[in-house]
Short mmCIF file of C-alpha atoms (C1' of nucleotides) in Angstrom, two decimals:
data_model
loop_
_atom_site.label_atom_id
_atom_site.label_comp_id
_atom_site.label_asym_id
_atom_site.label_seq_id
_atom_site.Cartn_x
_atom_site.Cartn_y
_atom_site.Cartn_z
CA MET K 252 -4.81 -15.74 -13.24
CA SER K 253 -7.30 -18.73 -12.59
CA ASP K 254 -7.87 -19.89 -9.11
CA GLN K 255 -4.75 -21.11 -7.70
CA LYS K 256 -5.74 -23.69 -5.34
CA ALA K 257 -8.54 -26.58 -6.10
CA VAL K 258 -7.34 -28.48 -3.07
CA GLY K 259 -8.27 -28.40 0.42
CA ARG K 260 -11.32 -26.52 2.29
CA PRO K 261 -12.64 -23.64 0.26
CA ARG K 262 -12.88 -19.91 1.92
CA SER K 263 -16.16 -19.01 2.91
CA ALA K 264 -17.49 -16.22 1.20
CA GLU K 265 -20.04 -15.41 4.31
CA VAL K 266 -16.84 -14.74 6.63
CA ASP K 267 -15.69 -12.33 4.18
CA GLU K 268 -18.73 -10.74 3.90
CA LYS K 269 -19.28 -10.87 7.91
CA LEU K 270 -15.90 -9.35 8.39
CA LYS K 271 -16.37 -6.70 6.15
CA ARG K 272 -19.90 -5.71 7.04
CA ALA K 273 -18.45 -5.46 10.72
CA ALA K 274 -15.32 -3.52 9.92
CA LEU K 275 -17.74 -0.58 8.13
CA LYS K 276 -20.27 -0.89 10.80
CA LEU K 277 -17.66 -0.61 13.75
CA VAL K 278 -15.43 1.92 12.16
CA ARG K 279 -18.03 4.32 11.23
CA GLU K 280 -19.32 4.55 14.57
CA ARG K 281 -16.48 3.96 16.64
CA GLY K 282 -13.91 5.36 14.76
CA TYR K 283 -10.98 3.66 12.92
CA ARG K 284 -8.51 3.76 16.50
CA ASP K 285 -11.02 2.58 18.77
CA VAL K 286 -11.97 -0.90 16.60
CA SER K 287 -10.10 -3.57 18.04
CA ILE K 288 -9.33 -6.89 16.05
CA SER K 289 -10.96 -8.64 19.31
CA ALA K 290 -14.19 -6.29 18.62
CA LEU K 291 -14.13 -7.12 14.76
CA ILE K 292 -13.71 -10.66 15.27
CA ALA K 293 -16.61 -10.68 17.93
CA GLU K 294 -18.81 -8.77 15.76
CA ALA K 295 -18.15 -10.61 12.76
CA GLY K 296 -18.61 -14.06 14.86
CA VAL K 297 -15.82 -15.28 13.23
CA SER K 298 -12.43 -16.32 14.70
CA ARG K 299 -9.24 -14.17 14.74
CA GLN K 300 -7.06 -16.99 12.52
CA SER K 301 -9.92 -16.18 9.82
CA LEU K 302 -9.30 -12.74 9.38
CA TYR K 303 -5.42 -12.91 9.57
CA ASN K 304 -6.12 -15.89 6.70
CA ARG K 305 -7.54 -13.15 4.69
CA TRP K 306 -6.10 -9.57 5.28
CA HIS K 307 -2.40 -8.81 7.00
CA SER K 308 -4.09 -6.10 9.00
CA LYS K 309 -7.03 -4.35 10.21
CA ALA K 310 -5.96 -1.37 7.33
CA ASP K 311 -6.18 -4.11 5.05
CA LEU K 312 -9.23 -5.34 5.78
CA VAL K 313 -10.81 -1.65 6.26
CA LEU K 314 -9.71 -0.76 3.04
CA GLU K 315 -11.42 -3.64 1.08
CA ALA K 316 -14.11 -2.94 2.91
CA LEU K 317 -14.23 0.72 1.73
CA THR K 318 -13.47 0.34 -1.77
CA ASP K 319 -16.19 -2.51 -2.04
CA ASP K 320 -18.57 0.50 -0.56
CA THR K 321 -17.73 2.87 -3.07
CA GLU K 322 -17.21 0.98 -6.27
CA GLY K 323 -18.06 2.64 -9.35
CA LEU K 324 -18.15 6.09 -7.45
CA VAL K 325 -15.07 7.57 -9.11
CA GLN K 326 -15.30 8.32 -12.72
CA LEU K 327 -14.25 10.68 -15.50
CA PRO K 328 -16.33 13.54 -15.49
CA ASP K 329 -18.00 15.05 -18.69
CA PRO K 330 -16.41 19.04 -19.25
CA ALA K 331 -19.20 19.12 -22.03
CA ARG K 332 -21.89 18.44 -19.74
CA ALA K 333 -20.49 20.78 -16.35
CA GLY K 334 -19.99 23.66 -18.62
CA SER K 335 -16.11 23.72 -18.90
CA ALA K 336 -12.70 21.73 -17.58
CA GLN K 337 -12.75 23.90 -14.86
CA ALA K 338 -16.16 23.37 -13.68
CA ALA K 339 -15.73 19.52 -14.33
CA LEU K 340 -12.94 19.61 -11.64
CA ARG K 341 -14.77 21.50 -9.57
CA ASP K 342 -17.78 19.09 -9.59
CA PHE K 343 -15.31 15.93 -9.40
CA LEU K 344 -13.88 17.32 -6.37
CA HIS K 345 -16.97 18.20 -4.80
CA GLY K 346 -18.40 14.84 -5.42
CA ILE K 347 -14.89 13.45 -3.78
CA PHE K 348 -15.75 15.88 -0.71
CA ARG K 349 -19.30 14.91 -0.31
CA HIS K 350 -18.45 11.13 0.19
CA LEU K 351 -15.90 12.02 2.56
CA ALA K 352 -18.02 13.45 5.03
CA LEU K 353 -18.98 9.56 6.03
CA ASP K 354 -15.70 8.10 5.30
CA GLY K 355 -13.14 10.80 5.46
CA THR K 356 -11.86 10.16 9.03
CA THR K 357 -11.41 6.56 8.32
CA LEU K 358 -9.41 7.73 5.02
CA ARG K 359 -7.19 9.82 7.17
CA SER K 360 -6.50 6.70 9.58
CA LEU K 361 -5.94 4.32 6.33
CA ILE K 362 -3.02 7.22 5.10
CA ALA K 363 -1.71 6.92 8.69
CA ALA K 364 -1.19 3.33 8.66
CA ALA K 365 0.42 3.46 5.30
CA GLN K 366 2.88 5.52 6.85
CA GLU K 367 4.43 2.59 8.94
CA ASP K 368 3.59 -0.33 6.58
CA PRO K 369 5.14 -0.07 3.05
CA ALA K 370 2.82 -2.91 1.60
CA PHE K 371 -0.15 -1.47 2.64
CA ARG K 372 1.04 1.85 1.40
CA GLU K 373 1.61 -0.05 -2.10
CA ALA K 374 -1.85 -1.18 -1.63
CA LEU K 375 -3.50 1.96 -0.57
CA ARG K 376 -1.96 3.88 -3.79
CA THR K 377 -2.95 1.26 -6.40
CA ARG K 378 -6.57 0.73 -5.23
CA PHE K 379 -7.51 4.25 -4.08
CA VAL K 380 -4.86 6.83 -4.86
CA GLU K 381 -3.75 6.24 -8.60
CA PRO K 382 -7.34 5.97 -9.95
CA ARG K 383 -7.99 9.17 -8.52
CA GLU K 384 -4.75 10.65 -9.85
CA GLU K 385 -5.54 9.30 -13.52
CA ILE K 386 -9.08 10.82 -13.57
CA VAL K 387 -7.48 14.08 -12.75
CA THR K 388 -4.61 14.08 -15.00
CA ALA K 389 -6.92 13.27 -17.92
CA LEU K 390 -9.11 15.84 -17.07
CA LEU K 391 -6.29 18.21 -17.20
CA ALA K 392 -4.54 16.99 -20.27
CA ARG K 393 -7.90 17.27 -21.98
CA ALA K 394 -8.27 20.89 -21.09
CA GLN K 395 -4.82 21.48 -22.32
CA SER K 396 -5.61 20.19 -25.83
CA ALA K 397 -8.80 22.09 -25.65
CA GLY K 398 -6.80 25.34 -24.81
CA GLU K 399 -8.60 25.92 -21.37
CA LEU K 400 -5.06 25.41 -19.88
CA PRO K 401 -1.82 27.10 -21.09
CA ALA K 402 0.41 24.89 -23.02
CA GLY K 403 2.99 25.51 -21.10
CA ARG K 404 1.67 23.98 -17.69
CA ASP K 405 3.26 21.03 -16.09
CA ILE K 406 0.02 18.60 -16.00
CA ARG K 407 1.92 16.26 -13.74
CA MET K 408 2.61 18.86 -11.19
CA LEU K 409 -0.55 20.41 -11.47
CA SER K 410 -2.02 16.86 -10.69
CA ALA K 411 0.14 16.94 -7.84
CA PHE K 412 -0.93 20.33 -6.44
CA ILE K 413 -4.45 19.17 -6.36
CA HIS K 414 -4.31 16.17 -4.47
CA GLY K 415 -1.85 17.51 -2.29
CA ALA K 416 -4.04 20.12 -1.31
CA PHE K 417 -6.72 18.08 -0.65
CA TRP K 418 -4.58 15.81 1.73
CA TYR K 419 -3.11 18.65 3.30
CA ARG K 420 -6.20 19.67 4.20
CA LEU K 421 -7.76 16.00 5.20
CA LEU K 422 -4.86 15.55 7.36
CA ASN K 423 -4.75 18.92 8.96
CA GLY K 424 -8.37 18.87 9.82
CA LEU K 425 -9.34 21.22 7.69
CA PRO K 426 -13.17 21.61 6.05
CA LEU K 427 -13.58 19.78 2.77
CA ASP K 428 -16.56 21.59 1.38
CA GLU K 429 -18.17 22.98 -1.91
CA ASP K 430 -16.09 26.25 -1.62
CA THR K 431 -12.87 24.25 -1.27
CA ALA K 432 -13.38 22.57 -4.39
CA ARG K 433 -14.34 26.00 -6.28
CA ASP K 434 -11.37 27.60 -4.82
CA ILE K 435 -8.95 24.99 -5.94
CA ALA K 436 -10.50 24.60 -9.51
CA ALA K 437 -10.19 28.37 -9.97
CA ALA K 438 -6.51 28.40 -8.83
CA ILE K 439 -5.59 25.82 -11.20
CA PHE K 440 -7.31 27.52 -14.13
CA ALA K 441 -5.95 30.76 -13.02
CA PRO K 442 -4.83 32.78 -16.10
CA MET I 39 4.46 32.81 31.56
CA SER I 40 6.68 32.23 34.92
CA ASP I 41 7.58 28.87 36.79
CA GLN I 42 4.33 27.72 37.84
CA LYS I 43 5.72 25.81 40.76
CA ALA I 44 7.86 26.65 43.69
CA VAL I 45 7.22 23.92 45.71
CA GLY I 46 8.03 20.33 45.53
CA ARG I 47 11.09 18.61 44.08
CA PRO I 48 12.26 20.30 40.72
CA ARG I 49 12.18 18.46 37.56
CA SER I 50 15.46 17.03 36.46
CA ALA I 51 16.62 18.72 33.34
CA GLU I 52 19.46 15.92 32.79
CA VAL I 53 16.30 13.52 32.62
CA ASP I 54 14.77 15.60 29.75
CA GLU I 55 18.06 15.36 27.95
CA LYS I 56 18.61 11.80 27.98
CA LEU I 57 15.17 10.96 26.91
CA LYS I 58 15.64 13.61 23.95
CA ARG I 59 18.73 12.18 23.15
CA ALA I 60 17.57 8.53 23.60
CA ALA I 61 14.79 9.25 21.29
CA LEU I 62 16.68 10.61 18.38
CA LYS I 63 19.05 8.18 18.48
CA LEU I 64 16.74 5.40 18.32
CA VAL I 65 14.20 6.87 16.29
CA ARG I 66 17.06 7.70 13.73
CA GLU I 67 18.74 4.04 13.89
CA ARG I 68 15.80 1.62 14.08
CA GLY I 69 12.82 4.02 12.90
CA TYR I 70 10.10 5.18 14.37
CA ARG I 71 7.90 2.61 14.83
CA ASP I 72 10.39 0.21 16.14
CA VAL I 73 11.11 2.29 18.99
CA SER I 74 9.15 0.80 21.86
CA ILE I 75 8.52 3.63 24.89
CA SER I 76 10.35 0.27 27.33
CA ALA I 77 13.25 0.40 24.78
CA LEU I 78 13.39 4.63 25.09
CA ILE I 79 13.28 4.50 29.04
CA ALA I 80 15.99 1.76 28.63
CA GLU I 81 18.34 3.65 26.45
CA ALA I 82 17.70 6.86 28.74
CA GLY I 83 17.94 4.93 31.96
CA VAL I 84 15.13 6.45 33.46
CA SER I 85 12.01 5.43 34.51
CA ARG I 86 8.59 5.00 32.66
CA GLN I 87 6.56 7.79 34.77
CA SER I 88 9.47 10.14 34.29
CA LEU I 89 8.60 10.26 30.17
CA TYR I 90 4.86 10.45 31.11
CA ASN I 91 5.41 13.09 33.07
CA ARG I 92 6.83 15.05 30.72
CA TRP I 93 5.25 13.84 27.43
CA HIS I 94 1.83 12.32 26.52
CA SER I 95 3.02 10.08 24.20
CA LYS I 96 6.33 8.93 22.21
CA ALA I 97 4.84 10.93 19.48
CA ASP I 98 4.94 13.90 21.78
CA LEU I 99 8.50 13.34 22.97
CA VAL I 100 10.22 12.71 19.12
CA LEU I 101 8.47 16.03 18.05
CA GLU I 102 10.07 17.99 20.98
CA ALA I 103 13.67 16.02 20.29
CA LEU I 104 13.39 17.08 16.57
CA THR I 105 12.35 20.58 17.00
CA ASP I 106 15.13 21.05 19.30
CA ASP I 107 17.60 19.41 16.75
CA THR I 108 16.16 21.33 13.80
CA GLU I 109 16.02 24.82 15.48
CA GLY I 110 16.67 28.12 13.40
CA LEU I 111 16.87 26.03 10.55
CA VAL I 112 13.55 27.39 8.81
CA GLN I 113 13.83 31.12 7.92
CA LEU I 114 12.56 33.61 5.45
CA PRO I 115 15.06 33.13 2.29
CA ASP I 116 16.21 36.31 0.49
CA PRO I 117 14.79 36.75 -2.89
CA ALA I 118 17.29 39.22 -3.98
CA ARG I 119 20.13 36.67 -2.91
CA ALA I 120 18.71 33.90 -4.93
CA GLY I 121 18.18 36.27 -7.88
CA SER I 122 14.09 35.70 -7.95
CA ALA I 123 11.40 34.94 -5.76
CA GLN I 124 11.07 31.64 -7.78
CA ALA I 125 14.74 30.95 -7.05
CA ALA I 126 14.05 31.96 -3.40
CA LEU I 127 10.94 29.43 -3.28
CA ARG I 128 13.23 26.55 -5.18
CA ASP I 129 16.01 27.08 -2.50
CA PHE I 130 13.96 27.19 0.59
CA LEU I 131 12.22 23.78 -0.69
CA HIS I 132 15.34 22.54 -1.32
CA GLY I 133 16.81 23.00 2.04
CA ILE I 134 14.21 21.60 3.83
CA PHE I 135 14.14 18.61 1.37
CA ARG I 136 18.05 17.92 1.97
CA HIS I 137 16.97 18.05 5.74
CA LEU I 138 14.47 15.60 5.57
CA ALA I 139 16.76 12.89 4.17
CA LEU I 140 17.81 12.49 7.67
CA ASP I 141 14.61 12.69 9.43
CA GLY I 142 11.98 12.45 6.78
CA THR I 143 10.73 8.85 7.48
CA THR I 144 10.57 10.18 11.12
CA LEU I 145 8.32 13.26 10.21
CA ARG I 146 5.99 10.98 8.06
CA SER I 147 5.34 8.83 11.17
CA LEU I 148 4.61 12.10 13.41
CA ILE I 149 1.99 13.08 10.65
CA ALA I 150 0.70 9.67 10.77
CA ALA I 151 0.36 9.92 14.59
CA ALA I 152 -1.41 13.14 14.34
CA GLN I 153 -4.16 11.50 12.46
CA GLU I 154 -5.04 9.62 15.85
CA ASP I 155 -4.70 12.27 18.33
CA PRO I 156 -6.24 15.40 17.60
CA ALA I 157 -3.99 16.94 20.91
CA PHE I 158 -0.64 16.08 18.96
CA ARG I 159 -2.15 17.22 15.52
CA GLU I 160 -2.41 20.51 16.94
CA ALA I 161 0.77 20.48 18.76
CA LEU I 162 2.19 19.27 15.21
CA ARG I 163 0.53 22.24 13.43
CA THR I 164 2.05 25.25 15.73
CA ARG I 165 5.44 23.61 16.20
CA PHE I 166 6.03 22.17 12.25
CA VAL I 167 3.33 22.92 9.89
CA GLU I 168 2.26 26.96 10.54
CA PRO I 169 6.09 28.28 10.43
CA ARG I 170 6.50 26.86 7.42
CA GLU I 171 3.25 28.01 6.05
CA GLU I 172 4.01 31.32 7.30
CA ILE I 173 7.43 31.42 5.16
CA VAL I 174 5.70 30.57 2.18
CA THR I 175 2.86 32.66 2.27
CA ALA I 176 5.24 35.78 3.07
CA LEU I 177 7.44 34.86 0.04
CA LEU I 178 4.32 34.22 -2.35
CA ALA I 179 3.01 37.83 -1.01
CA ARG I 180 6.22 39.84 -1.52
CA ALA I 181 6.43 38.28 -4.96
CA GLN I 182 2.92 39.46 -5.77
CA SER I 183 3.78 42.62 -4.92
CA ALA I 184 7.05 42.75 -6.80
CA GLY I 185 4.79 41.64 -10.10
CA GLU I 186 6.72 38.23 -9.99
CA LEU I 187 3.35 37.00 -9.66
CA PRO I 188 -0.03 37.83 -11.28
CA ALA I 189 -1.95 40.00 -8.81
CA GLY I 190 -5.03 37.61 -9.38
CA ARG I 191 -3.50 34.35 -8.05
CA ASP I 192 -5.06 33.39 -4.67
CA ILE I 193 -1.49 33.20 -2.37
CA ARG I 194 -3.35 31.11 0.17
CA MET I 195 -4.25 28.43 -2.37
CA LEU I 196 -0.78 28.44 -3.86
CA SER I 197 0.87 28.15 -0.61
CA ALA I 198 -1.65 24.93 0.11
CA PHE I 199 -0.34 23.74 -3.08
CA ILE I 200 3.07 23.81 -2.36
CA HIS I 201 2.96 22.33 1.06
CA GLY I 202 0.08 19.79 -0.35
CA ALA I 203 2.90 18.64 -3.03
CA PHE I 204 5.34 18.26 -0.52
CA TRP I 205 3.43 16.26 1.61
CA TYR I 206 1.53 14.28 -1.30
CA ARG I 207 4.91 12.95 -2.10
CA LEU I 208 6.51 12.48 1.28
CA LEU I 209 3.54 10.62 2.14
CA ASN I 210 3.40 8.57 -0.82
CA GLY I 211 7.17 7.87 -0.92
CA LEU I 212 7.95 9.42 -3.58
CA PRO I 213 11.44 10.89 -3.67
CA LEU I 214 11.81 14.57 -2.38
CA ASP I 215 15.17 16.12 -4.23
CA GLU I 216 16.49 19.29 -5.93
CA ASP I 217 14.68 18.59 -9.06
CA THR I 218 11.17 18.56 -7.32
CA ALA I 219 11.92 21.61 -5.67
CA ARG I 220 12.50 23.17 -9.03
CA ASP I 221 9.78 21.82 -10.55
CA ILE I 222 7.44 23.02 -7.64
CA ALA I 223 9.02 26.53 -7.90
CA ALA I 224 8.52 26.23 -11.80
CA ALA I 225 4.65 25.40 -11.45
CA ILE I 226 4.29 28.24 -9.14
CA PHE I 227 5.58 31.07 -11.14
CA ALA I 228 4.51 29.40 -14.44
CA PRO I 229 2.69 32.16 -16.74
"C1'" DA H 266 12.56 20.79 62.64
"C1'" DC H 267 8.98 19.39 60.24
"C1'" DA H 268 5.13 19.48 57.49
"C1'" DT H 269 3.93 19.14 52.50
"C1'" DT H 270 4.42 18.80 47.56
"C1'" DT H 271 6.19 17.13 43.80
"C1'" DA H 272 9.74 14.19 41.30
"C1'" DG H 273 11.83 9.91 40.88
"C1'" DC H 274 12.09 4.68 40.47
"C1'" DA H 275 10.75 -0.08 40.47
"C1'" DG H 276 7.16 -2.86 39.58
"C1'" DA H 277 2.20 -4.81 39.10
"C1'" DC H 278 -1.49 -4.88 36.56
"C1'" DC H 279 -5.03 -5.02 32.15
"C1'" DG H 280 -6.17 -5.13 27.48
"C1'" DC H 281 -4.76 -5.90 22.92
"C1'" DA H 282 -2.09 -7.43 18.67
"C1'" DG H 283 0.00 -10.63 16.67
"C1'" DT H 284 1.77 -15.43 16.31
"C1'" DC H 285 1.22 -20.19 17.17
"C1'" DT H 286 -1.11 -25.09 18.40
"C1'" DA H 287 -4.28 -28.66 18.14
"C1'" DA H 288 -8.52 -30.64 16.56
"C1'" DA H 289 -12.76 -30.50 14.14
"C1'" DA H 290 -14.57 -29.82 8.98
"C1'" DA H 291 -14.80 -29.60 4.09
"C1'" DC H 292 -13.22 -30.31 0.06
"C1'" DT H 293 -9.91 -32.95 -3.74
"C1'" DA H 294 -7.32 -36.94 -6.46
"C1'" DG H 295 -7.11 -41.32 -6.83
"C1'" DC P 95 -13.51 -45.11 0.83
"C1'" DT P 96 -8.86 -43.02 1.96
"C1'" DA P 97 -5.00 -40.13 1.93
"C1'" DG P 98 -4.06 -35.32 1.43
"C1'" DT P 99 -4.80 -30.65 1.90
"C1'" DT P 100 -6.74 -26.06 3.71
"C1'" DT P 101 -10.01 -23.71 6.30
"C1'" DT P 102 -12.25 -22.81 10.64
"C1'" DT P 103 -12.70 -22.72 15.75
"C1'" DA P 104 -10.90 -22.20 20.16
"C1'" DG P 105 -7.62 -20.61 23.01
"C1'" DA P 106 -2.96 -20.21 24.70
"C1'" DC P 107 1.62 -17.33 24.69
"C1'" DT P 108 4.55 -13.31 24.10
"C1'" DG P 109 5.54 -8.43 24.20
"C1'" DC P 110 4.05 -4.19 24.84
"C1'" DG P 111 1.27 0.31 26.09
"C1'" DG P 112 -0.50 3.00 29.27
"C1'" DT P 113 -2.31 3.24 34.07
"C1'" DC P 114 -1.59 2.78 38.72
"C1'" DT P 115 0.94 1.71 43.49
"C1'" DG P 116 4.56 2.24 46.97
"C1'" DC P 117 8.47 3.78 48.37
"C1'" DT P 118 12.40 7.24 48.19
"C1'" DA P 119 14.32 12.19 47.05
"C1'" DA P 120 14.74 16.88 47.16
"C1'" DA P 121 12.67 20.97 46.86
"C1'" DT P 122 9.46 24.78 49.83
"C1'" DG P 123 7.49 27.14 53.81
"C1'" DT P 124 6.54 28.44 58.57
#
DNA sequence: ACATTTAGCAGACCGCAGTCTAAAAACTAG
DNA sequence: CTAGTTTTTAGACTGCGGTCTGCTAAATGT
């Protein structure tokens, strides 16, 4: 797990930073599709090869820039604090939706990019999708133990329903707002 | 609704056919991403402009070729025949999944293309997504009237759950098989 | 017959992605 | 200090998409 290479010129951390900053800035102001690699390296002031030394594609760079920026934002909500598991789920979803007001369109583009690139699909899954899946699954499991959810319910399928509804609305251009968060939570916990 | 233009050289129906056939053939054997516009028109034996006279993009052409090919395949299942609304839903999903064994990867690419192109997103919704939504919604509504589904359940949200789970699995590269169809139907009708 | 209009074809053109080459720069090992 | 290794930069190169131009072909209307 230690550094592989103690030989050769070391990577410049500054170049990393410049590229990630340029990526976030340009993607947010022009949109993912309209940011070319050429524009990225021009904005960052680095060479083309320096980008490809670090990432395989624009999608890879933007994913890292985005996850760096939202670190520590996704965490398991406390049902006791929220009042109930249903309220905790609602608040958790609402928090995610609020954050997507800024980067939702970029996330859509990343999901799109993942469809044509298996390696990036894997990266998106491990860095973005799975952490959120685990939180929801844990929340539902706790709710089921506490009796807030009937014992017969299929936790993993309910988790797929929640994330699926989220993706479905995101990718179809439907709004993700507080009402949506409330309705999803209500439907999951419906008797 | 009648023909707009009674003047000028008429469009060749043969060119339409050649392009759609070429699109289906190449996309199925090489995959959407690896089919270039240049390869399409070469395979069809038509000019570049003839393609752009008819469709705005590769995605538009492939969508039409695909929906032409699967016409009449999506229809409202009969719960009486299947035994129950749950069985009807399971069979309906299974039928869709079976068909996607051939064109599932192409559908993923079309969904991806829709994320970067609002006009195509609309086309995909009206030609592909909404017909399936309506069938599922009608099925759930009938089931609710018949008492197979509790009266309090939110039909539209359940429909979003079903399609969302489908999209979520499709776009994350998870298998869509008979078991998945059964599990989704079971979770929707869980007491 | 003839003007008008649209479709068809071949091919030029520009911008970009992704790969590659060559040379300078920054490090380690010995 | 020297040899070896990797990063960085500048820029060339190929292939493609999408647009545009010039020309020919096939229809309509008077």
